[in-house]
Coordinates of C-alpha atoms in Angstrom, one line a residue:
M1 CA 133.4 39.7 227.9
E2 CA 135.1 38.1 225.0
K3 CA 137.8 35.7 226.1
F4 CA 141.5 36.1 225.5
K5 CA 142.8 33.1 222.9
V6 CA 145.5 31.5 224.8
G7 CA 148.0 29.0 223.6
I8 CA 150.1 26.6 226.0
I9 CA 153.3 25.6 225.1
G10 CA 154.8 22.5 226.9
A11 CA 151.1 21.7 227.1
T12 CA 151.9 18.0 228.0
G13 CA 154.3 18.6 231.1
M14 CA 153.1 18.8 234.7
V15 CA 153.1 22.8 234.7
G16 CA 151.7 22.6 231.1
Q17 CA 148.8 20.4 232.6
R18 CA 148.3 22.8 235.3
F19 CA 147.8 25.6 232.7
V20 CA 145.3 23.5 230.9
L21 CA 143.1 22.9 234.2
L22 CA 143.6 26.9 235.2
T23 CA 142.7 28.2 231.7
A24 CA 139.8 25.8 231.2
N25 CA 137.3 27.4 233.3
H26 CA 139.1 30.6 233.6
P27 CA 136.6 33.8 233.4
W28 CA 139.0 35.6 231.0
F29 CA 141.2 33.1 229.2
T30 CA 140.0 30.1 227.1
P31 CA 142.9 27.9 225.5
V32 CA 142.5 27.4 221.9
V33 CA 146.1 25.8 221.0
L34 CA 148.0 23.3 222.9
A35 CA 151.6 22.5 221.9
A36 CA 154.4 20.5 222.7
S37 CA 157.2 18.7 221.1
A38 CA 157.4 17.1 217.6
H39 CA 156.8 14.0 219.5
S40 CA 153.3 14.7 220.6
A41 CA 152.4 17.1 217.6
G42 CA 149.6 15.5 215.6
K43 CA 148.1 13.7 218.4
S44 CA 144.7 14.6 220.4
Y45 CA 145.8 15.9 223.8
K46 CA 144.5 12.8 225.7
E47 CA 146.5 10.6 223.3
A48 CA 149.7 12.7 223.8
I49 CA 149.3 12.8 227.6
G50 CA 148.3 8.9 227.7
S51 CA 148.8 7.8 231.4
R52 CA 150.9 10.9 232.3
W53 CA 148.2 13.1 233.5
H54 CA 149.1 13.8 236.9
M55 CA 146.4 16.2 238.0
A56 CA 143.9 15.5 240.9
D57 CA 141.4 16.7 238.7
P58 CA 140.1 14.9 235.5
M59 CA 141.2 16.5 232.2
P60 CA 138.8 19.0 230.7
E61 CA 136.6 17.6 228.1
T62 CA 136.9 20.7 226.2
V63 CA 140.5 20.1 225.3
A64 CA 140.7 16.3 225.5
D65 CA 140.2 16.0 221.5
M66 CA 142.1 19.2 220.7
Q67 CA 145.3 18.3 218.4
V68 CA 148.6 18.9 219.8
M69 CA 150.6 21.1 217.6
D70 CA 154.6 21.5 217.0
A71 CA 156.0 24.2 219.4
E72 CA 158.8 24.9 217.2
A73 CA 157.5 24.0 213.6
D74 CA 154.0 25.6 213.8
A75 CA 155.1 28.7 215.9
E76 CA 154.0 31.4 213.1
K77 CA 150.4 29.3 212.7
I78 CA 150.4 29.3 216.5
A79 CA 151.2 33.1 217.0
S80 CA 148.4 33.9 214.6
M81 CA 145.7 31.9 216.2
V82 CA 146.1 33.4 220.0
D83 CA 146.0 36.6 221.7
F84 CA 149.2 35.4 224.0
V85 CA 151.0 32.2 225.2
F86 CA 152.1 30.7 228.4
C87 CA 155.4 28.8 227.9
A88 CA 156.4 25.6 230.0
V89 CA 158.9 23.6 228.0
N90 CA 161.4 21.1 229.0
M91 CA 164.1 22.5 226.9
K92 CA 167.8 23.6 227.0
K93 CA 168.1 27.2 228.5
D94 CA 169.4 28.5 225.2
E95 CA 166.9 26.6 223.2
I96 CA 163.9 28.2 225.5
K97 CA 165.6 31.7 225.2
A98 CA 165.5 31.3 221.3
L99 CA 162.0 30.2 221.2
E100 CA 160.3 32.6 223.6
E101 CA 161.9 35.5 221.5
R102 CA 160.8 33.7 218.2
Y103 CA 157.1 34.2 219.6
A104 CA 157.7 37.7 220.7
K105 CA 159.0 38.8 217.5
L106 CA 155.8 37.0 215.8
E107 CA 153.9 39.6 217.8
C108 CA 152.8 37.1 220.1
P109 CA 153.2 37.9 224.0
V110 CA 155.0 35.2 226.2
V111 CA 154.1 34.6 229.8
S112 CA 156.9 32.4 230.7
N113 CA 157.1 29.7 233.5
N114 CA 160.6 28.9 232.4
S115 CA 164.0 30.3 234.1
A116 CA 165.7 31.4 230.6
H117 CA 165.0 35.0 230.5
R118 CA 164.7 35.6 234.3
G119 CA 168.2 37.5 234.1
T120 CA 167.6 39.4 231.0
P121 CA 167.7 42.8 232.0
D122 CA 164.7 43.9 230.0
V123 CA 162.5 41.0 230.8
P124 CA 160.3 42.0 233.9
M125 CA 160.1 38.8 236.4
V126 CA 157.0 39.5 238.3
V127 CA 155.1 38.7 241.6
P128 CA 152.3 40.9 241.1
E129 CA 151.6 41.7 244.8
I130 CA 155.6 42.8 245.0
N131 CA 156.9 44.3 242.0
A132 CA 153.8 44.7 239.5
D133 CA 155.4 48.2 238.7
H134 CA 158.2 46.3 236.6
I135 CA 156.1 45.5 233.7
R136 CA 156.6 49.1 232.6
I137 CA 160.0 47.8 231.0
I138 CA 158.2 45.9 228.1
D139 CA 158.2 49.1 226.5
A140 CA 162.0 49.0 226.3
Q141 CA 161.9 45.5 225.7
R142 CA 159.6 45.8 222.7
K143 CA 162.0 48.9 221.2
R144 CA 164.8 46.0 221.3
L145 CA 162.8 43.3 219.6
G146 CA 161.5 45.8 217.1
T147 CA 157.8 44.8 218.1
K148 CA 154.5 46.4 218.8
R149 CA 152.6 43.6 220.4
G150 CA 155.2 41.1 221.4
F151 CA 157.1 40.7 224.5
I152 CA 158.4 38.3 227.1
A153 CA 157.5 38.4 231.0
V154 CA 158.4 35.7 233.5
K155 CA 157.7 34.7 236.9
S156 CA 160.1 33.9 239.6
N157 CA 161.5 30.6 240.8
C158 CA 158.9 28.5 242.9
S159 CA 160.9 28.2 245.8
L160 CA 161.0 32.2 246.4
Q161 CA 157.0 32.2 246.7
S162 CA 157.0 31.4 250.3
Y163 CA 159.7 33.4 251.9
V164 CA 160.0 36.4 249.7
P165 CA 156.1 37.5 250.1
A166 CA 156.6 37.4 253.9
L167 CA 160.0 39.2 254.0
H168 CA 158.7 42.0 251.5
P169 CA 156.3 43.8 253.8
L170 CA 159.4 44.0 256.4
M171 CA 161.7 45.7 253.7
K172 CA 160.8 49.3 255.2
Y173 CA 162.4 48.3 258.6
G174 CA 165.7 47.7 256.7
I175 CA 166.4 44.0 256.6
D176 CA 170.2 43.4 256.7
R177 CA 170.3 39.6 255.7
A178 CA 168.0 36.5 255.8
L179 CA 168.9 33.1 255.7
V180 CA 166.5 30.4 254.3
C181 CA 166.0 26.7 254.0
T182 CA 163.6 25.6 251.9
Y183 CA 161.8 21.9 252.0
Q184 CA 160.6 21.4 248.6
A185 CA 157.8 19.0 246.9
I186 CA 158.4 16.5 244.2
S187 CA 156.2 18.1 241.6
G188 CA 158.7 20.9 241.4
A189 CA 160.9 18.5 239.6
G190 CA 157.8 17.3 237.5
K191 CA 157.6 14.2 239.2
T192 CA 155.0 12.0 241.3
F193 CA 155.7 9.2 243.6
E194 CA 154.8 6.7 241.0
T195 CA 157.5 8.1 238.7
W196 CA 160.1 8.9 241.4
P197 CA 159.7 6.0 243.9
E198 CA 163.2 6.8 245.4
M199 CA 161.7 9.7 247.0
I200 CA 159.6 7.9 249.2
D201 CA 161.0 7.9 252.9
N202 CA 163.7 10.0 251.5
V203 CA 165.4 13.6 251.7
I204 CA 167.7 14.6 248.9
P205 CA 169.6 17.5 250.2
Y206 CA 170.6 19.3 246.8
I207 CA 168.3 20.6 243.7
G208 CA 170.6 21.7 240.8
G209 CA 170.5 25.8 240.5
E210 CA 168.0 26.2 243.1
E211 CA 170.1 27.8 246.1
E212 CA 171.4 30.3 243.5
K213 CA 168.0 31.3 242.1
S214 CA 166.9 31.7 245.8
E215 CA 169.6 34.0 246.5
Q216 CA 169.8 36.0 243.1
E217 CA 166.3 36.0 241.9
P218 CA 164.7 38.5 245.0
M219 CA 167.3 40.8 244.1
K220 CA 165.6 41.4 240.7
L221 CA 162.3 41.4 242.2
W222 CA 163.4 44.2 244.7
G223 CA 165.2 46.0 241.9
K224 CA 164.3 49.4 240.0
I225 CA 163.8 50.2 236.4
E226 CA 166.6 52.5 235.2
G227 CA 166.5 53.7 231.7
D228 CA 166.1 50.6 229.6
V229 CA 166.9 47.7 232.2
I230 CA 166.0 46.5 235.6
V231 CA 169.1 46.9 238.0
N232 CA 168.8 44.6 240.8
A233 CA 168.7 45.5 244.4
Q234 CA 172.2 45.0 246.5
E235 CA 170.6 44.2 249.6
P236 CA 169.3 42.3 251.6
S237 CA 171.9 39.5 251.6
I238 CA 170.3 36.2 251.3
T239 CA 171.8 32.6 251.8
A240 CA 169.7 29.5 250.9
Q241 CA 169.9 25.8 250.9
C242 CA 167.5 23.8 249.3
L243 CA 166.3 20.3 250.1
R244 CA 163.9 18.0 248.4
V245 CA 161.2 16.1 250.7
P246 CA 158.8 13.5 250.2
C247 CA 155.6 15.8 249.6
S248 CA 153.4 15.8 246.6
D249 CA 153.0 19.4 246.6
G250 CA 153.8 22.3 248.7
H251 CA 157.2 24.1 249.3
M252 CA 158.2 25.3 252.8
A253 CA 160.6 27.5 254.0
A254 CA 162.4 28.2 257.4
C255 CA 163.3 31.8 257.5
F256 CA 165.6 33.7 259.8
V257 CA 165.9 37.7 259.6
K258 CA 168.3 40.0 260.9
F259 CA 167.2 43.9 260.8
K260 CA 170.1 46.7 260.3
G261 CA 168.7 48.8 263.4
E262 CA 166.1 48.0 266.1
A263 CA 163.6 45.1 264.9
P264 CA 160.0 45.9 264.7
S265 CA 157.9 44.0 267.5
I266 CA 156.5 40.9 266.6
E267 CA 153.0 42.3 267.0
T268 CA 154.2 44.9 264.5
I269 CA 155.2 42.3 262.0
K270 CA 152.1 40.4 262.4
A271 CA 150.1 43.2 261.9
D272 CA 151.9 44.3 258.4
W273 CA 151.5 40.7 257.3
A274 CA 147.7 40.7 257.8
S275 CA 147.3 44.0 256.1
F276 CA 149.7 43.4 253.2
A277 CA 148.1 43.6 249.8
G278 CA 149.3 44.3 246.4
R279 CA 148.2 45.6 242.7
A280 CA 146.6 42.1 242.3
Q281 CA 144.3 42.6 245.2
E282 CA 143.6 46.2 244.4
L283 CA 142.5 45.3 240.7
E284 CA 140.8 42.2 242.0
L285 CA 142.4 39.9 239.4
P286 CA 140.5 36.6 239.2
S287 CA 143.3 34.4 240.5
A288 CA 144.5 36.9 243.3
P289 CA 143.9 35.6 246.8
K290 CA 141.6 37.9 248.8
Q291 CA 144.3 37.9 251.4
F292 CA 147.9 37.1 250.2
L293 CA 149.5 36.3 253.7
H294 CA 147.8 34.4 256.2
Y295 CA 149.5 33.9 259.6
F296 CA 148.4 30.8 261.8
E297 CA 149.1 31.3 265.8
E298 CA 149.1 27.3 266.2
A299 CA 152.3 26.1 266.9
D300 CA 152.4 23.4 264.2
R301 CA 151.1 25.4 261.3
P302 CA 151.2 26.1 258.6
Q303 CA 151.4 22.3 257.4
T304 CA 152.0 21.2 253.6
K305 CA 149.1 18.8 253.6
L306 CA 146.5 21.1 255.5
D307 CA 147.5 24.5 254.0
R308 CA 149.1 24.4 250.6
N309 CA 145.6 24.9 249.0
L310 CA 144.8 27.9 251.0
E311 CA 142.7 30.5 248.7
N312 CA 143.0 28.1 245.7
G313 CA 146.6 27.6 246.2
M314 CA 147.3 31.2 245.8
A315 CA 148.0 32.2 249.3
V316 CA 150.9 32.2 251.4
S317 CA 150.9 30.7 255.0
I318 CA 153.2 32.0 257.5
G319 CA 153.7 30.5 261.4
R320 CA 156.0 30.2 264.2
L321 CA 157.4 33.7 264.3
R322 CA 159.6 34.0 267.3
P323 CA 163.0 35.6 268.4
D324 CA 166.1 34.1 267.4
T325 CA 169.1 33.7 269.3
Q326 CA 171.6 34.9 266.2
Y327 CA 169.1 36.7 264.0
D328 CA 166.2 38.8 265.4
Y329 CA 163.5 36.7 264.5
K330 CA 162.7 33.2 262.7
F331 CA 159.3 31.7 261.2
V332 CA 158.3 29.3 258.7
C333 CA 156.4 30.1 255.5
L334 CA 154.6 27.6 252.8
S335 CA 153.3 28.1 249.3
H336 CA 152.0 25.7 246.7
N337 CA 154.5 25.3 244.4
T338 CA 152.6 24.4 241.1
L339 CA 149.9 27.1 241.7
R340 CA 151.3 30.2 243.3
G341 CA 154.5 29.1 242.7
A342 CA 154.3 28.2 238.7
A343 CA 151.4 28.0 236.7
G344 CA 149.0 30.0 238.9
G345 CA 151.5 32.6 239.5
A346 CA 151.9 33.1 235.8
V347 CA 148.1 33.0 235.2
L348 CA 148.0 35.7 237.8
L349 CA 150.9 37.5 235.9
A350 CA 148.8 37.5 232.7
E351 CA 145.8 38.7 234.1
L352 CA 147.8 41.7 235.5
L353 CA 149.3 42.5 231.8
C354 CA 145.8 42.3 230.6
A355 CA 144.3 44.5 233.2
E356 CA 147.1 46.8 232.7
G357 CA 146.5 46.8 228.6
Y358 CA 150.1 45.3 228.0
I359 CA 148.1 42.4 226.4
T360 CA 145.1 43.0 224.2
K361 CA 143.0 41.3 222.0
K362 CA 143.7 40.9 218.5

């Protein structure tokens, strides 16, 4: 098949670099535009990156000599060259909102890793296994923007990707509340141990804005389309505490869950996790894990170093399910924060949008 032509806005940052790697050899997508700030514009990609290539795999040769464009000044030209863009820029929230809307109004679909539009009522925030049907709101969004092709779709915050997928198959039993403590890798802040030596042998018990996102964003994922907006769910109640820990990649979550009525058995929960699949698996999307949720019976799993790359970093690992003295159960989950949680999740969302006909070739 002829591949979709993709632009990567914010290509020099850590998530942007991950987008470059994921699209360079993708069966459906090929990167034809790399864009960043005016500071990087006009340089070759390898020049613009310099010594800041943070990926374990080498920079793909196909993009090394590609000239970086200016994400803002060259927006019209970029929009004319691509079928859609991935956006992972480091700007102020209102600037990101304006930039993404500008591309959408230039009839260029935007699949965003940024948080700026997650609260916009007609912008779908999608985990393809959980709420794939929310992409239908794009019709209403296009009406508001006055576009035919252009729209914005976003992926949710990286910290949600470990525990929300584990809670989702249990929603049918009536979850009353959940408490979650996340232990988040430094790549979530766009850092490495070389660039953030203060994190070595250290834990920081604060990540700005993360706890609010962890408590509020699941409500949009579990919400419903009503008219021209997505109306957030009102329950279950979630309280979160988020810590930065000295790991390169991988967000872990300790989760406690209480049901309204009689709780399902441990065997039932494990069976629900093992059999759970979503639209991404039905469509056999290229980046979708064959099995989304993996349960480990070993008492000391999942472990960040051992399990974060499960199914190319797109699966969620769960372990230590057991009764709790104050909640019904507690368990531990793990996801790869820059794959499932960031660029990989956005690539999977783009695959869903292409498969469902919302992104088309020009």
